[in-house]
Tab-separated table of C-alpha atoms and ligand atoms in Angstrom:
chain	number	residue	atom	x	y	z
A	1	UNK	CA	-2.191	-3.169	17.633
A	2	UNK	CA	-0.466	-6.329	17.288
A	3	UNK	CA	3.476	-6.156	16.176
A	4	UNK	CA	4.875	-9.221	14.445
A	5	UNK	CA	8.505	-9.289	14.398
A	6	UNK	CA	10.057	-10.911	11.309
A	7	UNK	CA	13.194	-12.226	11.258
A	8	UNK	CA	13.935	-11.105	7.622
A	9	UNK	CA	12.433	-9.988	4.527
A	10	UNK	CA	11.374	-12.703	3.592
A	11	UNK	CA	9.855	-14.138	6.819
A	12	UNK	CA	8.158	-10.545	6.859
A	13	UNK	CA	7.009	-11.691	3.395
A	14	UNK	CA	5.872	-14.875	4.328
A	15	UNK	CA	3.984	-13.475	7.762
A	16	UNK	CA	2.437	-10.910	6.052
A	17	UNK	CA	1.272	-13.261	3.077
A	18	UNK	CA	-0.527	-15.930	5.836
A	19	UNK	CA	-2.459	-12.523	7.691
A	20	UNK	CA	-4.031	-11.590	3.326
A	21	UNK	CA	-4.314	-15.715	2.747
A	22	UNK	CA	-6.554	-15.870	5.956
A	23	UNK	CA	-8.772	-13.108	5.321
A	24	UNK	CA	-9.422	-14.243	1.404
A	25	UNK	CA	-10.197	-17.825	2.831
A	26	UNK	CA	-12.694	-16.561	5.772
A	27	UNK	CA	-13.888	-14.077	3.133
A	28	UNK	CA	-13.793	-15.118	-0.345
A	29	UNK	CA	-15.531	-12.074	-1.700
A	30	UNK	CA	-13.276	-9.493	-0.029
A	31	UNK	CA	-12.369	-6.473	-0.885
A	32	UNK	CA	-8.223	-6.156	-0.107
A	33	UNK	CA	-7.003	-2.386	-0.320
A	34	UNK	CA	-3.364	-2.919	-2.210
A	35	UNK	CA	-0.047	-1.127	-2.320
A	36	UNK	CA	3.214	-0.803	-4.258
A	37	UNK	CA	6.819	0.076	-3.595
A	38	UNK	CA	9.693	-2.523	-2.952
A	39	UNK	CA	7.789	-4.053	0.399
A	40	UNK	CA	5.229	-5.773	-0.845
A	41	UNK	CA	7.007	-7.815	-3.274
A	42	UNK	CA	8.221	-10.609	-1.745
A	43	UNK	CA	4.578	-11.024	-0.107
A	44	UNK	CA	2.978	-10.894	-3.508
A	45	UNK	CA	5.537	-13.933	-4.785
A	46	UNK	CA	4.294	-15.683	-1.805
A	47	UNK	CA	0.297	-15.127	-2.625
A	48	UNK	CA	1.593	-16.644	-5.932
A	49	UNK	CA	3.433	-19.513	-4.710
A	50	UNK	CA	0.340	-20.436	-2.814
A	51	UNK	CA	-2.060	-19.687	-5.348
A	52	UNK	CA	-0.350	-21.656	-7.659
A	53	UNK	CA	-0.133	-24.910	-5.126
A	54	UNK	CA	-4.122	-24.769	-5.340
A	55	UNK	CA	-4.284	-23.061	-1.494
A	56	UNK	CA	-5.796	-20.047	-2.666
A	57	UNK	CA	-8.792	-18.733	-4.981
A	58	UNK	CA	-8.832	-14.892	-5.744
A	59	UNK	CA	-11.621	-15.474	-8.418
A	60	UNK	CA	-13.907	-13.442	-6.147
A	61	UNK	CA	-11.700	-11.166	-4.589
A	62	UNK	CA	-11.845	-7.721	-5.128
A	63	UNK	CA	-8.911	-5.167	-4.957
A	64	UNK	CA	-8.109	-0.888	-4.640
A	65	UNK	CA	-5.330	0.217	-4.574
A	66	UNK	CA	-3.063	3.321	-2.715
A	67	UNK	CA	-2.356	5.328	-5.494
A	68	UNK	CA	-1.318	6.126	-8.850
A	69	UNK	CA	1.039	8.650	-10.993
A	70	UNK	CA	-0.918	11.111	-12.446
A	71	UNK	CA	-0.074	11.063	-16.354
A	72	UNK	CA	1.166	7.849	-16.386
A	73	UNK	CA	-0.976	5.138	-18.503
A	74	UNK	CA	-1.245	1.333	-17.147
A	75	UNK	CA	1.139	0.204	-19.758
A	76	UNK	CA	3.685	2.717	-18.739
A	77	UNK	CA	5.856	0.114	-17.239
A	78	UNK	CA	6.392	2.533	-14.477
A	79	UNK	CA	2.849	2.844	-13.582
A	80	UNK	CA	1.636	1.363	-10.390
A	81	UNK	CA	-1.103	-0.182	-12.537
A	82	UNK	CA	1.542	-1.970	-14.885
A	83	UNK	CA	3.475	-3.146	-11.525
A	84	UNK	CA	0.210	-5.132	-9.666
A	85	UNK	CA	-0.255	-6.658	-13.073
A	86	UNK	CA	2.971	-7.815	-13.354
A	87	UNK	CA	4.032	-8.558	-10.140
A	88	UNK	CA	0.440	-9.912	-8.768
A	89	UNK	CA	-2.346	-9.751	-10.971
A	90	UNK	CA	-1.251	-11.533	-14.070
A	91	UNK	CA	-0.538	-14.840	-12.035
A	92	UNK	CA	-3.366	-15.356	-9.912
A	93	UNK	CA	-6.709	-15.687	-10.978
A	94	UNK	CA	-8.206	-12.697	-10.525
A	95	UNK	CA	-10.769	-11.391	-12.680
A	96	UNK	CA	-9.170	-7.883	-14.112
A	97	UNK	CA	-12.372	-5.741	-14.303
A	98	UNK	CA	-12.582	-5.939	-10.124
A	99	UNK	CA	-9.160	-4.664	-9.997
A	100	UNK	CA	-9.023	-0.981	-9.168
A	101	UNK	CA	-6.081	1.638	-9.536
A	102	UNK	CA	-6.634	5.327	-9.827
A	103	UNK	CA	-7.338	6.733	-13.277
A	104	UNK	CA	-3.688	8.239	-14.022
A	105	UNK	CA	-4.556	9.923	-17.700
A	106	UNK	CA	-7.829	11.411	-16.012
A	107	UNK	CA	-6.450	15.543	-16.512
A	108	UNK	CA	-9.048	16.561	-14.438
A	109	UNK	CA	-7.487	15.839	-10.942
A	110	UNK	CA	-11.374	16.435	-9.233
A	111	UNK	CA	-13.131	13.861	-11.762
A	112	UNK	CA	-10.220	11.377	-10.978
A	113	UNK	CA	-10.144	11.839	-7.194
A	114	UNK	CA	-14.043	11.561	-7.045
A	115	UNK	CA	-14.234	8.796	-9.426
A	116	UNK	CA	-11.752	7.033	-7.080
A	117	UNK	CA	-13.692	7.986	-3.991
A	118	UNK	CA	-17.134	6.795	-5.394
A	119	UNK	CA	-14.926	3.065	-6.513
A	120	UNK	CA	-14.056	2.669	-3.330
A	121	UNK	CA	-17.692	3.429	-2.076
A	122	UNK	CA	-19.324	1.029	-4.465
A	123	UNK	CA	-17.006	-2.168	-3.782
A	124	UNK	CA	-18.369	-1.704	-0.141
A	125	UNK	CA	-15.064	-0.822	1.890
A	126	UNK	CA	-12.220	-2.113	2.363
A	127	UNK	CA	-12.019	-5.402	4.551
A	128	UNK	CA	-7.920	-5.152	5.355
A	129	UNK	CA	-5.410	-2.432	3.698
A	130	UNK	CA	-2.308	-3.275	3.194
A	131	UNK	CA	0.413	-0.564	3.433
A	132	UNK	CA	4.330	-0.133	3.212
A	133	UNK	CA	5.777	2.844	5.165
A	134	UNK	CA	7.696	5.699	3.742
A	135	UNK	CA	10.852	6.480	5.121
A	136	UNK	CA	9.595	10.046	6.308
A	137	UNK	CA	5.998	7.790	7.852
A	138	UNK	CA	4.761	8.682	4.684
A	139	UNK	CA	1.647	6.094	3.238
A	140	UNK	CA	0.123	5.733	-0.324
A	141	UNK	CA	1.484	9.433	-1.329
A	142	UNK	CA	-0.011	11.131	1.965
A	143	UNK	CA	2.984	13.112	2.949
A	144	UNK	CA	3.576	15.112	5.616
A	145	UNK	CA	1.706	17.772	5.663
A	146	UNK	CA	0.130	20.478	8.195
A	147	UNK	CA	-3.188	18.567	8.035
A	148	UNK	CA	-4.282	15.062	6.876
A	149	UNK	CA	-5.773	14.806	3.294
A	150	UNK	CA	-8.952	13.081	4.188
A	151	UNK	CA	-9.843	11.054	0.807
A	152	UNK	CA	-8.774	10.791	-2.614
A	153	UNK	CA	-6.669	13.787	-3.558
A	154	UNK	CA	-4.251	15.128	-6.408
A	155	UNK	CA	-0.419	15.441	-4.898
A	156	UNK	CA	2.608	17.108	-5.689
A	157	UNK	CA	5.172	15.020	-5.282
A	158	UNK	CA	8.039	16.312	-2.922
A	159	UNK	CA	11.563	16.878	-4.053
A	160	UNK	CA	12.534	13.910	-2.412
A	161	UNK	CA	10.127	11.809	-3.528
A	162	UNK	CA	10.631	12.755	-7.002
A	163	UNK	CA	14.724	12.509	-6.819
A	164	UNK	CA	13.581	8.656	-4.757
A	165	UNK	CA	11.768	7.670	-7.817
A	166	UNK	CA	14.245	9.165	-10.069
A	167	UNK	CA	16.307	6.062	-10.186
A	168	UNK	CA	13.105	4.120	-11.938
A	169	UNK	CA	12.833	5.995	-14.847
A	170	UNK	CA	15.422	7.242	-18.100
A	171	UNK	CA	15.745	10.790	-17.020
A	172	UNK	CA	14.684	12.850	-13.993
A	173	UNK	CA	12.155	14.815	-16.571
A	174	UNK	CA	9.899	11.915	-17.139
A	175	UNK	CA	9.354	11.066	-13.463
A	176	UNK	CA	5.644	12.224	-13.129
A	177	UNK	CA	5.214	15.361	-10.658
A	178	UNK	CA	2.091	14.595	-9.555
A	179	UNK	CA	-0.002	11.614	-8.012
A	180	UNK	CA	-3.757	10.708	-6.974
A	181	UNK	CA	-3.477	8.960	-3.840
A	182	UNK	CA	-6.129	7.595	-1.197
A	183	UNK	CA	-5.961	9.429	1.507
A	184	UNK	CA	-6.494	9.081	5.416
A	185	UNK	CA	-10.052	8.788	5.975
A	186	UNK	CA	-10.151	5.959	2.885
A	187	UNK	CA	-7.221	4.054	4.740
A	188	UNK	CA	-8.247	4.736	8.312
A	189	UNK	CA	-12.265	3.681	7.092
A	190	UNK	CA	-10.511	-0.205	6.306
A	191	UNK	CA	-11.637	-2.656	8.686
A	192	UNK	CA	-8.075	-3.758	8.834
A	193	UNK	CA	-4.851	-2.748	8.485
A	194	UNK	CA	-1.202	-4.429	7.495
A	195	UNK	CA	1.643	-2.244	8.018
A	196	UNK	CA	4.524	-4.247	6.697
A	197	UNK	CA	8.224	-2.483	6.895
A	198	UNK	CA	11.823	-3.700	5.968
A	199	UNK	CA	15.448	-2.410	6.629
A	200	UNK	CA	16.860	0.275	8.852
A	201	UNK	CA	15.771	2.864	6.479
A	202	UNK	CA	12.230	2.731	8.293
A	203	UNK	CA	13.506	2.135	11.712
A	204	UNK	CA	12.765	6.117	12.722
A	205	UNK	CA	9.559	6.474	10.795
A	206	UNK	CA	8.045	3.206	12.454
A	207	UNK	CA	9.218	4.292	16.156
A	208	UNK	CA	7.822	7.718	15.173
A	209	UNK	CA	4.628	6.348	13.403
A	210	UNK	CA	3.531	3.796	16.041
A	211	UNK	CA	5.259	5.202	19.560
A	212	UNK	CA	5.219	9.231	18.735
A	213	UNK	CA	2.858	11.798	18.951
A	214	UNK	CA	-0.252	11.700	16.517
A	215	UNK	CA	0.550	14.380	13.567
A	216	UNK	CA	0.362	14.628	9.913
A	217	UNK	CA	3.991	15.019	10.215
A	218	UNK	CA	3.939	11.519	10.377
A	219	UNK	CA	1.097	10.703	8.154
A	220	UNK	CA	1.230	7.103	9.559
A	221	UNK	CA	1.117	7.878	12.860
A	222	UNK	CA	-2.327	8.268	12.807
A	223	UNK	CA	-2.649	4.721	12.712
A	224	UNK	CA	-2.526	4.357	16.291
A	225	UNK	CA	-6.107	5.509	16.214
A	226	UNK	CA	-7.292	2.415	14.286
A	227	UNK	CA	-8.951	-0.165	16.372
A	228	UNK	CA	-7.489	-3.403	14.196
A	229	UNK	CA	-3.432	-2.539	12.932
A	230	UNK	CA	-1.057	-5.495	11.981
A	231	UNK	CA	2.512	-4.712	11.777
A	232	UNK	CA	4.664	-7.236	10.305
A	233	UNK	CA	8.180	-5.472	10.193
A	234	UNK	CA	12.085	-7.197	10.272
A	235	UNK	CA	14.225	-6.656	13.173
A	236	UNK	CA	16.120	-3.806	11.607
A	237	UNK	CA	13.228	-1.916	10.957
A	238	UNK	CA	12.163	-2.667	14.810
A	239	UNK	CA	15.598	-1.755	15.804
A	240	UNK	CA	14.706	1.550	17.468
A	241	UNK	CA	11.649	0.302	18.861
A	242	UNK	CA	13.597	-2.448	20.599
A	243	UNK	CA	16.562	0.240	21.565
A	244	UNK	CA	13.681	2.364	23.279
A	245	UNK	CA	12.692	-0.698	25.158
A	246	UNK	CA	9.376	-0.892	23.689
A	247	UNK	CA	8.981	-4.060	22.417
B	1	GLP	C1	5.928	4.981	-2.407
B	1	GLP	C2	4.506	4.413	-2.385
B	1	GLP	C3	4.124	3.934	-0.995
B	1	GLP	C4	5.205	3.026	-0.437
B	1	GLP	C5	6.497	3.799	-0.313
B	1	GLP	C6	7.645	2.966	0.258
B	1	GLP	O1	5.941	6.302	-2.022
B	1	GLP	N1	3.541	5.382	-2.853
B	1	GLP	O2	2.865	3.258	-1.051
B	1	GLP	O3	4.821	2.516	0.825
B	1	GLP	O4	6.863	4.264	-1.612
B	1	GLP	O5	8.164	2.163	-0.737
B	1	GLP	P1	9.179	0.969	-0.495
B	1	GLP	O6	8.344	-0.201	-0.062
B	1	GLP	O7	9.790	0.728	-1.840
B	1	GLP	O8	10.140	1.390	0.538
């Protein structure tokens, strides 16, 4: 596992941006597992920025992402499907149809999940995942659990979670309940991983996640078992890493 230390968000940004611009170059036709959430923002602006300077061509790249809301259409601006269009998609030129982001207004939880599974499947793998961290270790929606969810699967979202993502929508009854997410064996089956954290508020889950004990009480943790992690995470996330004396 290699841990690059950022010295802000935006040098996290940038960091993790040059790892995803170096595997499209070597591998123009990759396949780039995607995420959503606050983190990867700033890293997405930067793919841009570049993109836009002629430095990088995603017209063969293909993409799958973490997860979706379950009920939740793509134009639902509060769909995960509506956010990589609008904060990645719909400024790089990438050709739409290879984009891929669970089926939220598939009912039937089992047809979605498989669907998902046989996507994944078909695109051949996925070269490098990127992933943020939840502040509990979740990733994608796995959440800690008594066991780890092994590949796409239908989640109830926790209370905590739901009351999080609360502050996104009009009212606390229209945050969705429910979520298909990837889950471990899709992630841990990536050739590579980017773990990319910000602020305090991930300090404990990324001391638990890469320096604890192996559980699906920290869904991430399990990513010590992956032979090629990348962790680009700011000093305040690394702060009780670097209290412990471990980096
Ligand atoms: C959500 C997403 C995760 C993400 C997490 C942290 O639960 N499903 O993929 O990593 O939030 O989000 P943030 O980056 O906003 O802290």
């Amino acid at each position: 596992m290699i841990i690059y230390a950022g010295k802000d968000y935006y040098d996290v940004s940038r960091k993790a941006a040059n790892i995803m611009s170096a595997q499209i170059i070597m591998k123009p036709r990759t396949v780039l597992g995607l995420a959503t959430g606050s983190t990867p923002v700033g890293m997405y602006r930067q793919l841009i920025e570049w993109y836009e300077k002629g430095d990088l061509d995603f017209s063969q790249v293909t993409t799958v992402n973490l997860d979706e809301y379950k009920g939740l259409s793509g134009n639902n601006n509060q769909s995960y499907r509506y956010f990589m269009n609008t904060n990645l998609f719909d400024h790089i030129n990438i050709d739409k149809s290879r984009t891929y982001v669970p089926n939220g207004l598939e009912e039937d939880s089992r047809k979605a999940c498989e669907d998902y599974n046989k996507i994944i499947r078909s695109v051949g793998g996925i070269d490098m995942q990127l992933l943020g961290i939840g502040g509990n270790g979740h990733i994608g929606f796995n959440e800690p659990g008594e066991a780890f969810e092994k590949e796409t699967h239908c989640v109830d979202l926790t209370e905590s979670t739901i009351k999080a993502n609360a502050r996104f929508f009009a009212s606390m009854d229209e945050v969705p309940k429910q979520a298909y997410t990837m889950g471990i064996k899709n992630i841990m089956s990536a050739k590579k991983i980017l773990l990319i954290a910000a602020g305090s508020a991930k300090a404990d889950a990324l001391y638990k996640s890469l320096y604890g004990p192996i559980t699906p009480n920290v869904p991430a943790s399990i990513l010590q078992l992956h032979q090629d992690v990348t962790v680009v995470a700011d000093e305040e996330s690394l702060s009780l890493i670097r209290e412990k004396g471990l980096l």
